[in-house]
Coordinates of C-alpha atoms and ligand atoms in Angstrom, one line a residue:
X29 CA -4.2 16.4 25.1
X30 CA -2.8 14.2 22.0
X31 CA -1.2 14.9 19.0
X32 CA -1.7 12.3 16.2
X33 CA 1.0 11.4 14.0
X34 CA 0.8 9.3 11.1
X35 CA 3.7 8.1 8.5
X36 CA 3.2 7.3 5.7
X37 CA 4.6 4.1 3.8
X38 CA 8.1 6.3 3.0
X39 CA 8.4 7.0 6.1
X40 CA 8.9 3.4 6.9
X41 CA 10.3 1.8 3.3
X42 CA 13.9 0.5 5.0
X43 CA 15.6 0.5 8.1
X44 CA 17.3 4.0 7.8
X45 CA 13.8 5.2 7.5
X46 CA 12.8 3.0 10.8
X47 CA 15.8 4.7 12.3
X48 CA 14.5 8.5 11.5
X49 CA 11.0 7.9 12.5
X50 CA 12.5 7.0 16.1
X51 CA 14.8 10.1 16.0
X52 CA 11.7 12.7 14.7
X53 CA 9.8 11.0 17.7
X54 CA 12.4 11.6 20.2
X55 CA 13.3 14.9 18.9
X56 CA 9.4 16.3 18.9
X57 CA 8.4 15.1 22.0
X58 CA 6.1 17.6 24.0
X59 CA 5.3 17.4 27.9
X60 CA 2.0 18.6 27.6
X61 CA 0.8 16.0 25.3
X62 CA 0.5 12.4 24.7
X63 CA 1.1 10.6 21.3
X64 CA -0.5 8.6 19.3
X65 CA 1.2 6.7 16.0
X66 CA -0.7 5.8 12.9
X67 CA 1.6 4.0 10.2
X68 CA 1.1 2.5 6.7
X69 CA 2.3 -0.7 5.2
X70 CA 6.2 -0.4 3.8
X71 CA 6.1 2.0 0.3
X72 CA 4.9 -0.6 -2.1
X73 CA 3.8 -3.1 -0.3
X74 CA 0.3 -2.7 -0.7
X75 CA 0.7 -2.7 -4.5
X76 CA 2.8 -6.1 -4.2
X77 CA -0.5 -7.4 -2.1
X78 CA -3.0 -6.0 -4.7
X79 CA -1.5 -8.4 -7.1
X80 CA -0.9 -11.1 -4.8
X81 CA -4.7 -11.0 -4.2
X82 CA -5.5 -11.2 -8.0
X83 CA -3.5 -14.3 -8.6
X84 CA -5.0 -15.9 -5.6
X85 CA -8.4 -15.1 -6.2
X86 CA -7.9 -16.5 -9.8
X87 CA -7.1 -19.5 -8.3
X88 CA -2.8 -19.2 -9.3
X89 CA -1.8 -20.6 -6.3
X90 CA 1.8 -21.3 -6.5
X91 CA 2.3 -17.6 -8.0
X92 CA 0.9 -15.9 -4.9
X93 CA 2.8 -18.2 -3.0
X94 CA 6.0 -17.3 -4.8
X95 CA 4.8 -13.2 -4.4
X96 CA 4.0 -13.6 -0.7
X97 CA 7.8 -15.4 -0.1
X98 CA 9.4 -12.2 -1.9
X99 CA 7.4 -10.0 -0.1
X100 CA 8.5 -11.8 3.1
X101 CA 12.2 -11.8 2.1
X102 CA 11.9 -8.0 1.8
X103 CA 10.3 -7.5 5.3
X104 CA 12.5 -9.9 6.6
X105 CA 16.0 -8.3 5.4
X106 CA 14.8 -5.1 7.2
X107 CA 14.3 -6.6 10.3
X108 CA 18.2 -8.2 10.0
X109 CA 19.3 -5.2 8.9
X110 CA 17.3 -3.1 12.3
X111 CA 18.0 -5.7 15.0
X112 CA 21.7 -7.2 13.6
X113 CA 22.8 -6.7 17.2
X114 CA 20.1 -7.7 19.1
X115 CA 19.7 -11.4 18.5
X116 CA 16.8 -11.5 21.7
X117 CA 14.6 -9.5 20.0
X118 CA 15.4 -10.1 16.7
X119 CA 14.4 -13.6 16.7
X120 CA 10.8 -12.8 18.7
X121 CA 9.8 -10.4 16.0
X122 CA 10.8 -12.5 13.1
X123 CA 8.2 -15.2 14.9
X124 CA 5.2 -12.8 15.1
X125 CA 6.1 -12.0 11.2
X126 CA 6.1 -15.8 10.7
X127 CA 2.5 -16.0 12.3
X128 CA 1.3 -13.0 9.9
X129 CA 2.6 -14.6 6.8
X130 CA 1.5 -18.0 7.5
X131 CA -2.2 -16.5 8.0
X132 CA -2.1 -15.2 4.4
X133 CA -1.2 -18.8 3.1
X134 CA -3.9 -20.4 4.9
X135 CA -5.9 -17.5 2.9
X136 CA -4.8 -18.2 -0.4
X137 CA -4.9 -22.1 -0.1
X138 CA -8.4 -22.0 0.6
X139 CA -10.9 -21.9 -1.8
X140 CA -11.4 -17.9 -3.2
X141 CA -14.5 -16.5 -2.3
X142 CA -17.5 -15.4 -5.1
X143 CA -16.2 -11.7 -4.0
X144 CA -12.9 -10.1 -4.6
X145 CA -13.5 -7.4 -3.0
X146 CA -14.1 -9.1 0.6
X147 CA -11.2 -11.7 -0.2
X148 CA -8.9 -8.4 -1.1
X149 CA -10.0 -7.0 2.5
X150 CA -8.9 -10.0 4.3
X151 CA -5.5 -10.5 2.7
X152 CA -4.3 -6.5 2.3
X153 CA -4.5 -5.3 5.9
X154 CA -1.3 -7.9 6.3
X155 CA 0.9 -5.0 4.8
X156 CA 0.5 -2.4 7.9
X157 CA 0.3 -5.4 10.3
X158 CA 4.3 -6.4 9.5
X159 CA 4.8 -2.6 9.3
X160 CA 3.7 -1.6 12.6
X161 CA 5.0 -4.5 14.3
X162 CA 8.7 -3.9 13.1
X163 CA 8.4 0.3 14.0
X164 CA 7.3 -0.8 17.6
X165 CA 10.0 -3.3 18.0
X166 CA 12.2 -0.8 17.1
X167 CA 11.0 1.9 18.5
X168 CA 10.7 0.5 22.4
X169 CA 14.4 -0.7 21.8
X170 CA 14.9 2.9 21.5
X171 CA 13.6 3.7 24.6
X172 CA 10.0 5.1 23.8
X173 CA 7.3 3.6 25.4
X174 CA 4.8 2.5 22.3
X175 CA 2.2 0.1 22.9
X176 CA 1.0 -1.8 19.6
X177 CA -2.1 -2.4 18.9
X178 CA -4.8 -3.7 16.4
X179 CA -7.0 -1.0 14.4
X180 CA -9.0 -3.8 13.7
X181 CA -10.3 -3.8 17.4
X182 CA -11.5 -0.2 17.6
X183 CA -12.4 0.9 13.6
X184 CA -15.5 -0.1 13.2
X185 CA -16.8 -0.3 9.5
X186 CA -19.6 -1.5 7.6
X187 CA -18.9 -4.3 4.8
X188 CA -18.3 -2.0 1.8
X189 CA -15.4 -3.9 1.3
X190 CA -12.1 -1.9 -0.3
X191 CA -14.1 1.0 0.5
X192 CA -15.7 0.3 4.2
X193 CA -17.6 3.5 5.9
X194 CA -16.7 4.4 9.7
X195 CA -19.2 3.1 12.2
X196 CA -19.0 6.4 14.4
X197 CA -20.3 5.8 17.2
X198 CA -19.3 2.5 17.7
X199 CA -16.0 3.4 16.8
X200 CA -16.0 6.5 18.8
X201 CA -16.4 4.6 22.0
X202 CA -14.2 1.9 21.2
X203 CA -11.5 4.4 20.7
X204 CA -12.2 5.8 24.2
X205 CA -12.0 2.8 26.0
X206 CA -8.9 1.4 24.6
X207 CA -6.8 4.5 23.7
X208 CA -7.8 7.0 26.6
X209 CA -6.0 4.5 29.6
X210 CA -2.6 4.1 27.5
X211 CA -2.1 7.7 26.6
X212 CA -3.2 9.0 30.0
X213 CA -0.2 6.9 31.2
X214 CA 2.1 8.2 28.7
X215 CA 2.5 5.3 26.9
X216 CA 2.4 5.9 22.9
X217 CA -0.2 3.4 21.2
X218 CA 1.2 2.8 17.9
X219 CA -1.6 1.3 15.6
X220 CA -2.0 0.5 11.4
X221 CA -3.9 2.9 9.0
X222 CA -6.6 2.3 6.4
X223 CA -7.5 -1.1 7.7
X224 CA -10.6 -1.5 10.5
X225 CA -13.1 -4.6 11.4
X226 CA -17.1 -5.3 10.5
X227 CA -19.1 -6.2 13.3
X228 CA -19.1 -9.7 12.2
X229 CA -15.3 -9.6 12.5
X230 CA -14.0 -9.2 9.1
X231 CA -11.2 -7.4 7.8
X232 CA -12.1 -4.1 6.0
X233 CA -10.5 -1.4 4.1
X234 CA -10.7 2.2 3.9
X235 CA -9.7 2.7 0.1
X236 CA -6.3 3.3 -1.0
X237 CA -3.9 5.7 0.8
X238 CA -6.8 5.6 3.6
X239 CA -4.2 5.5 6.1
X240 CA -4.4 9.8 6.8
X241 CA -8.3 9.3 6.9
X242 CA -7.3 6.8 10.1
X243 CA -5.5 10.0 11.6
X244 CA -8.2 11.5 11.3
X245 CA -11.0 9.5 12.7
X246 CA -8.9 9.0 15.6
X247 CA -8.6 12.9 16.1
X248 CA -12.0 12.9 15.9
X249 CA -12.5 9.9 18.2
X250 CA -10.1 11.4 20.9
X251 CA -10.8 15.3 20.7
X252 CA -7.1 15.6 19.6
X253 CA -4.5 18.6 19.5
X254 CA -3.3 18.2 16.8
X255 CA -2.5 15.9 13.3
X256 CA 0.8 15.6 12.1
X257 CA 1.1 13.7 8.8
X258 CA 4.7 13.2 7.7
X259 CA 5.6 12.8 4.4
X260 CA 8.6 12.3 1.6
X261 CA 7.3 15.9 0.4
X262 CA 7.8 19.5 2.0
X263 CA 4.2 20.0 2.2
X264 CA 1.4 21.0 0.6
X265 CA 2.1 21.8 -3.2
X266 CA 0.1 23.8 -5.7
X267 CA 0.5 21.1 -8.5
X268 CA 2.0 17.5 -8.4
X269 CA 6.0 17.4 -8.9
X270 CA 5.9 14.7 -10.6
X271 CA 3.9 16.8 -13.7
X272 CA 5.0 20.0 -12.6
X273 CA 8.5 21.5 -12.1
X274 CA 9.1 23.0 -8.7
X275 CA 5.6 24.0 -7.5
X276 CA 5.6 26.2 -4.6
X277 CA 4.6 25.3 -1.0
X278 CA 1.4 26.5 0.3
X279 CA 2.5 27.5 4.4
X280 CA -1.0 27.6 5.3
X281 CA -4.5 26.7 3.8
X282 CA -8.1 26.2 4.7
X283 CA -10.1 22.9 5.2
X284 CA -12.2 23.9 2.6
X285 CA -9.3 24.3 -0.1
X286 CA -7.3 21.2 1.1
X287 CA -11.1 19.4 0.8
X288 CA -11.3 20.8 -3.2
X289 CA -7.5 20.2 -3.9
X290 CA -7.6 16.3 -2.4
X291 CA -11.0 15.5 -4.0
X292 CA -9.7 16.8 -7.1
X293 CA -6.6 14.6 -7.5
X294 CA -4.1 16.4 -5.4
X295 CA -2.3 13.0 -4.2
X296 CA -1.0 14.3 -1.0
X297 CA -3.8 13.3 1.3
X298 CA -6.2 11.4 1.6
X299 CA -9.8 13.3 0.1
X300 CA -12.3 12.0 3.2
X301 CA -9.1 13.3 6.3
X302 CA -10.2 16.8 5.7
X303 CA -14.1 16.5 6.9
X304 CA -13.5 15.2 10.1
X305 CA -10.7 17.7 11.5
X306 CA -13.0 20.0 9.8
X307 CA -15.9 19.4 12.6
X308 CA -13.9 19.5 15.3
X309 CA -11.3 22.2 14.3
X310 CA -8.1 20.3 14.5
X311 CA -5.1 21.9 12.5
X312 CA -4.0 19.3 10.6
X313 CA 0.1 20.0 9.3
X314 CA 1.7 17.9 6.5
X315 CA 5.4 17.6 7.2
X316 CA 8.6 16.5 5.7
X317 CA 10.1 13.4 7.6
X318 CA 13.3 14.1 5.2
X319 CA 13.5 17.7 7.0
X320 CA 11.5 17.1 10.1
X321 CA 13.1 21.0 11.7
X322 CA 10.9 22.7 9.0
X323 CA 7.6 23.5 9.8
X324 CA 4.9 22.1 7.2
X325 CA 2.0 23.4 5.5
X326 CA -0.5 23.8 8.3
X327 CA -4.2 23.1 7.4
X328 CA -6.9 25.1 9.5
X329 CA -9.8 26.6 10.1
X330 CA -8.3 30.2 7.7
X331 CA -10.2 33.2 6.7
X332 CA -10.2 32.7 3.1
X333 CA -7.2 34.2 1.8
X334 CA -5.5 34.8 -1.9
X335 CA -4.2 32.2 -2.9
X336 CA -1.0 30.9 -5.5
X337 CA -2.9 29.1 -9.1
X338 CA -3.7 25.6 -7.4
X339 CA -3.8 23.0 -10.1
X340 CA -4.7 19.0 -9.6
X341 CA -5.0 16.8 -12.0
X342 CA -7.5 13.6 -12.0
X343 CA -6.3 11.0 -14.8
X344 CA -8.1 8.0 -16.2
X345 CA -11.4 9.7 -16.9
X346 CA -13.7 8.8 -19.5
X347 CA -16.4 11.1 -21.0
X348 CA -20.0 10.1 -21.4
X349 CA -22.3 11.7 -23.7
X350 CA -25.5 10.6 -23.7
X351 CA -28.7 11.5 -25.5
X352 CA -32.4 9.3 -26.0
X353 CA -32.3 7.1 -28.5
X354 CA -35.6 9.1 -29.9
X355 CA -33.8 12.5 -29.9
X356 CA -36.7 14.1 -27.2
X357 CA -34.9 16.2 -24.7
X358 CA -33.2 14.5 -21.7
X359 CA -35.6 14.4 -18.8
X360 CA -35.5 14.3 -15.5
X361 CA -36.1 10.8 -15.4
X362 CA -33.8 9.4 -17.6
X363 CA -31.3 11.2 -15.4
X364 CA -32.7 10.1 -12.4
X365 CA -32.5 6.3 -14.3
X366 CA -28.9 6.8 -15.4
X367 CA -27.8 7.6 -11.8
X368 CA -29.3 4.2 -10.6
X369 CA -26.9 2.5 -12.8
X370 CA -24.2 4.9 -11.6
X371 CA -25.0 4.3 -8.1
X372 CA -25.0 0.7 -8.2
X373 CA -21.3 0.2 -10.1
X374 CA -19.7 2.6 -7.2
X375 CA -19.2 4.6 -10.0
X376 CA -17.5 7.7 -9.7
X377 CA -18.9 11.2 -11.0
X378 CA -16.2 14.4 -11.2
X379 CA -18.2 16.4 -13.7
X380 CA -21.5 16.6 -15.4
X381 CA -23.4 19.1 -17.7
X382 CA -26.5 18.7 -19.4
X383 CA -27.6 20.4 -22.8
X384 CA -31.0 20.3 -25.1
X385 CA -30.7 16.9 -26.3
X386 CA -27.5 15.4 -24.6
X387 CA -26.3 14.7 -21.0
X388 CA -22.8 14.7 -20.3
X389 CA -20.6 13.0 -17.7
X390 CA -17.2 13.0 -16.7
X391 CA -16.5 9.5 -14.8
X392 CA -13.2 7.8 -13.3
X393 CA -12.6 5.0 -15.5
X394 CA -11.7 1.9 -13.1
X395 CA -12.4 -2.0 -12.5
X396 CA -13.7 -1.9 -16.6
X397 CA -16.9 -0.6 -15.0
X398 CA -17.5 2.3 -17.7
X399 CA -17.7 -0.6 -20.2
X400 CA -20.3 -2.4 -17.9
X401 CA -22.5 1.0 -17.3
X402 CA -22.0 1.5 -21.1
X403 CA -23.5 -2.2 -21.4
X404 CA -26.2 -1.7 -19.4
X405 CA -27.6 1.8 -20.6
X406 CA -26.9 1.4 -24.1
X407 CA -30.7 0.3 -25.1
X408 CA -32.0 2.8 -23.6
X409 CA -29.8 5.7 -24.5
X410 CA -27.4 6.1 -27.5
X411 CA -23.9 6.7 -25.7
X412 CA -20.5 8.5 -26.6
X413 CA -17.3 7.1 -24.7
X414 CA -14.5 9.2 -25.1
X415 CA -11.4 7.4 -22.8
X416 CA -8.1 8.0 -21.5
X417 CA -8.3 11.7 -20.5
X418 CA -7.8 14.1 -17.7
X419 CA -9.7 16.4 -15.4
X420 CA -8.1 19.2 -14.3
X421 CA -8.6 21.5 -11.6
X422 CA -7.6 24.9 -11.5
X423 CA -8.2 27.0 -8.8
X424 CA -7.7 31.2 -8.6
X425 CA -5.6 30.4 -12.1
X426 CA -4.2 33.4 -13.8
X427 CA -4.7 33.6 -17.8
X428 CA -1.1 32.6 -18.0
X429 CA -1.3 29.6 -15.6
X430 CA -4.4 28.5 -18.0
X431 CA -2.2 28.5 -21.2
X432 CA 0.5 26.9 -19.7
X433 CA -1.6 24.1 -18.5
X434 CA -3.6 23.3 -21.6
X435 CA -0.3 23.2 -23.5
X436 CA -0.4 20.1 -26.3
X437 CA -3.8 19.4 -24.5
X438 CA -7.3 19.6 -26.2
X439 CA -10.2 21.1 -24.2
X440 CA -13.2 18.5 -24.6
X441 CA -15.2 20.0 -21.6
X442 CA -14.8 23.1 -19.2
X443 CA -16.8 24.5 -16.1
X444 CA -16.4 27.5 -14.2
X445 CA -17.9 28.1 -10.9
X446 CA -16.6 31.1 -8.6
X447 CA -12.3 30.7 -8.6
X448 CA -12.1 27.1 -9.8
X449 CA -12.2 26.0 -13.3
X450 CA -12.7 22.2 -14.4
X451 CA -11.5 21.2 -17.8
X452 CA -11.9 18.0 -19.4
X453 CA -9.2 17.0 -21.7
X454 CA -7.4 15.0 -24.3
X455 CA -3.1 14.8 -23.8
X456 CA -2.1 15.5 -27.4
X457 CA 1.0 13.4 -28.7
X458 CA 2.1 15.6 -31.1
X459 CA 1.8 19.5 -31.1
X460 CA -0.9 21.2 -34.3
X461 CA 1.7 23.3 -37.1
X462 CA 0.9 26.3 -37.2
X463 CA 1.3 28.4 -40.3
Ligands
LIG10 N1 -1.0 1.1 2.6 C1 -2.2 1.6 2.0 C2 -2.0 2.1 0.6 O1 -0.8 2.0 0.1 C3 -2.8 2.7 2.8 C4 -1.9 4.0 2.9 O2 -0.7 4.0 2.6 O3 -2.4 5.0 3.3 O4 -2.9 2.5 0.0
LIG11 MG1 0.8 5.4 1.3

């Protein structure tokens, strides 16, 4: 049997937070099953790469280059900080960082590539490589038995770059022959999230915070226990903290509302980790690595029960109306057209109603690529943009939850279907007078 557990980039931000992922390990161990350790890049440092990758690709050079040293500073002053008395190990590590970071400078001295996306994917994954390779430096000095090893040799993805797709099977069997041996001997393979490998030996990524959906493929993969994701929140909450005051915890939910919650905006998984536990039944239980005695909000296979209001909020959506440029009705296949375009940007599609003589579409507005579907349909259709605004989510809202929600916030759109409510809207600045 294995349990899966996966931190997240707070869990590893500094030293102190090295130090507690050690003591949660040694605290939680079980006899009757192995481990496993999945564990993102440092908090931030894949934002610091992102824009390390756009001045390289843009051909600024000596800017990367002055990023990738700060970046390396940072990484570096942990590992002083971790190993100040162990001067052996210290200096071993800081020599396998050395070869990491020199990698990424061959990368951005080079000549960029016609694609960003593909030249991201081969200079990101360096983020969880430095990670993981301080934790398990650290964490066999403390005694545990961790093996590292390189996603990039068992997750198998095509080359949709920034956004790669799991080869199962291949991945499956990979998985199997590499993991299965270690844990059966009770050693702990420690391994990176979100990145993986194409079959022509290319880095790939599995979209932002894809690091959870790792855990989860691996469940999968291994027929695992269990999958403990722990985090710098309690659990589960109904709403984001950072918009909302003190939401409550849910102690336990189904797949199917964490699936709705996370692929409407709730930030605190990834939306694709759900699917996979789903088909094999592994609980899933997001846990505080801040109070790692209290038990977390445990995700599982649950009768539908009542629920608390849930409410998530997707920002940076635009809103399409379209209609024919002859006013006849919208058919079938102007849709049918429209979704070509859609298809083809990787455009993503949260909400969409049609009426009489217009077609609407709520859309996440990324990458400028409303402005490019806007370009391309515009001669065919005449098109309404309506940007900056927010989805929201509600799920078994009260009346009261509803006001309290829309609050200084101007309903453009709204949908119903069964307990969950999708509003489009507009953030006011100011509040209407009223007489
Ligand atoms: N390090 C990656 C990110 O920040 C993946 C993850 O944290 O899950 O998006
Ligand atoms: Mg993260």
């Amino acid at each position: 049997m294995t349990d899966i557990h996966k931190f997240g980039g707070a869990s590893v931000r500094d030293a102190q937070a090295i130090r507690r992922v050690a003591e949660i390990l040694q605290q939680h161990s079980d006899q009757k099953a192995a481990r496993l350790l999945v564990v993102s890049a440092m908090a931030k440092t894949t934002n610091a790469l992102e824009e390390i990758a756009q001045a390289g690709f843009a051909g600024k050079t000596e800017e990367s280059f002055g990023m990738l040293n700060r970046l390396r500073s940072w990484h570096e002053a942990v590992v002083e900080e971790l190993f100040a008395e162990r001067p052996k190990e210290k200096q071993s590590l800081l020599a396998e960082l050395n070869d990491l970071f020199v990698e990424a400078e061959w990368l951005l001295e080079e000549e960029p590539p016609q694609n960003y996306d593909f030249f991201y994917d081969q200079l990101i994954p360096l983020g969880e490589l430095l990670s993981t390779r301080i934790l398990a430096a650290w964490l066999k000095t403390e005694g545990l038995p961790v093996v590292w090893l390189d996603a990039r040799d068992f997750i198998r993805t095509d080359d949709s770059f920034r956004e790669a797709h799991i080869l199962w099977e291949e991945t499956i069997s990979r998985c199997r022959q590499q993991l299965t041996p270690l844990l059966k001997e009770n050693k702990i393979p420690l391994t990176q999230g979100f990145i993986g490998s194409t079959s022509d030996n290319y880095n790939s990524t599995l979209g932002r915070e894809g690091s959870d959906y790792t855990a989860a493929v691996l469940a999968y993969a291994l027929d695992a226990r269990c999958v403990h994701i722990w985090k710098d929140v309690p659990g589960v909450l109904t709403a984001d903290p950072r918009i909302f005051e003190n939401p409550p915890r849910l102690d336990r939910l189904s797949y199917r509302e964490a699936i709705e919650m996370t692929y409407y905006g709730a930030q605190v998984l990834h939306p694709k980790t759900i699917k996979p536990l789903q088909n094999k039944n592994i609980p899933l239980e997001v846990r505080s690595f801040l109070q790692p005695e209290r038990a977390g909000s445990l995700i599982q296979n649950e009768a539908e029960e009542t629920y608390p209001p849930i409410i998530s909020i997707k920002r940076q959506q635009a809103l399409l109306q379209i209609s024919t440029r002859d006013f006849s009705f919208v058919a079938e296949q102007h849709i049918s057209l429209l979704f070509q375009h859609i298809a083809r940007l990787h455009l993503r599609v949260n909400l969409m109603q049609n009426s009489a003589i217009s077609f609407s579409l709520c859309l996440s507005d990324q990458d400028g690529k409303i402005e490019r579907l806007v370009e391309e349909i515009q001669e065919l259709f005449k098109v309404q943009v309506q940007r900056h605004l927010e989805l929201i989510n509600l799920r078994h809202a009260r009346p009261e939850t509803r006001e309290e929600v829309l609050k200084n916030r101007l309903v453009l759109l709204e949908q119903r279907l069964g307990n969950t409510v999708q509003l489009v809207v507009k953030k006011l600045e100011k509040v209407k007078y009223k007489n």
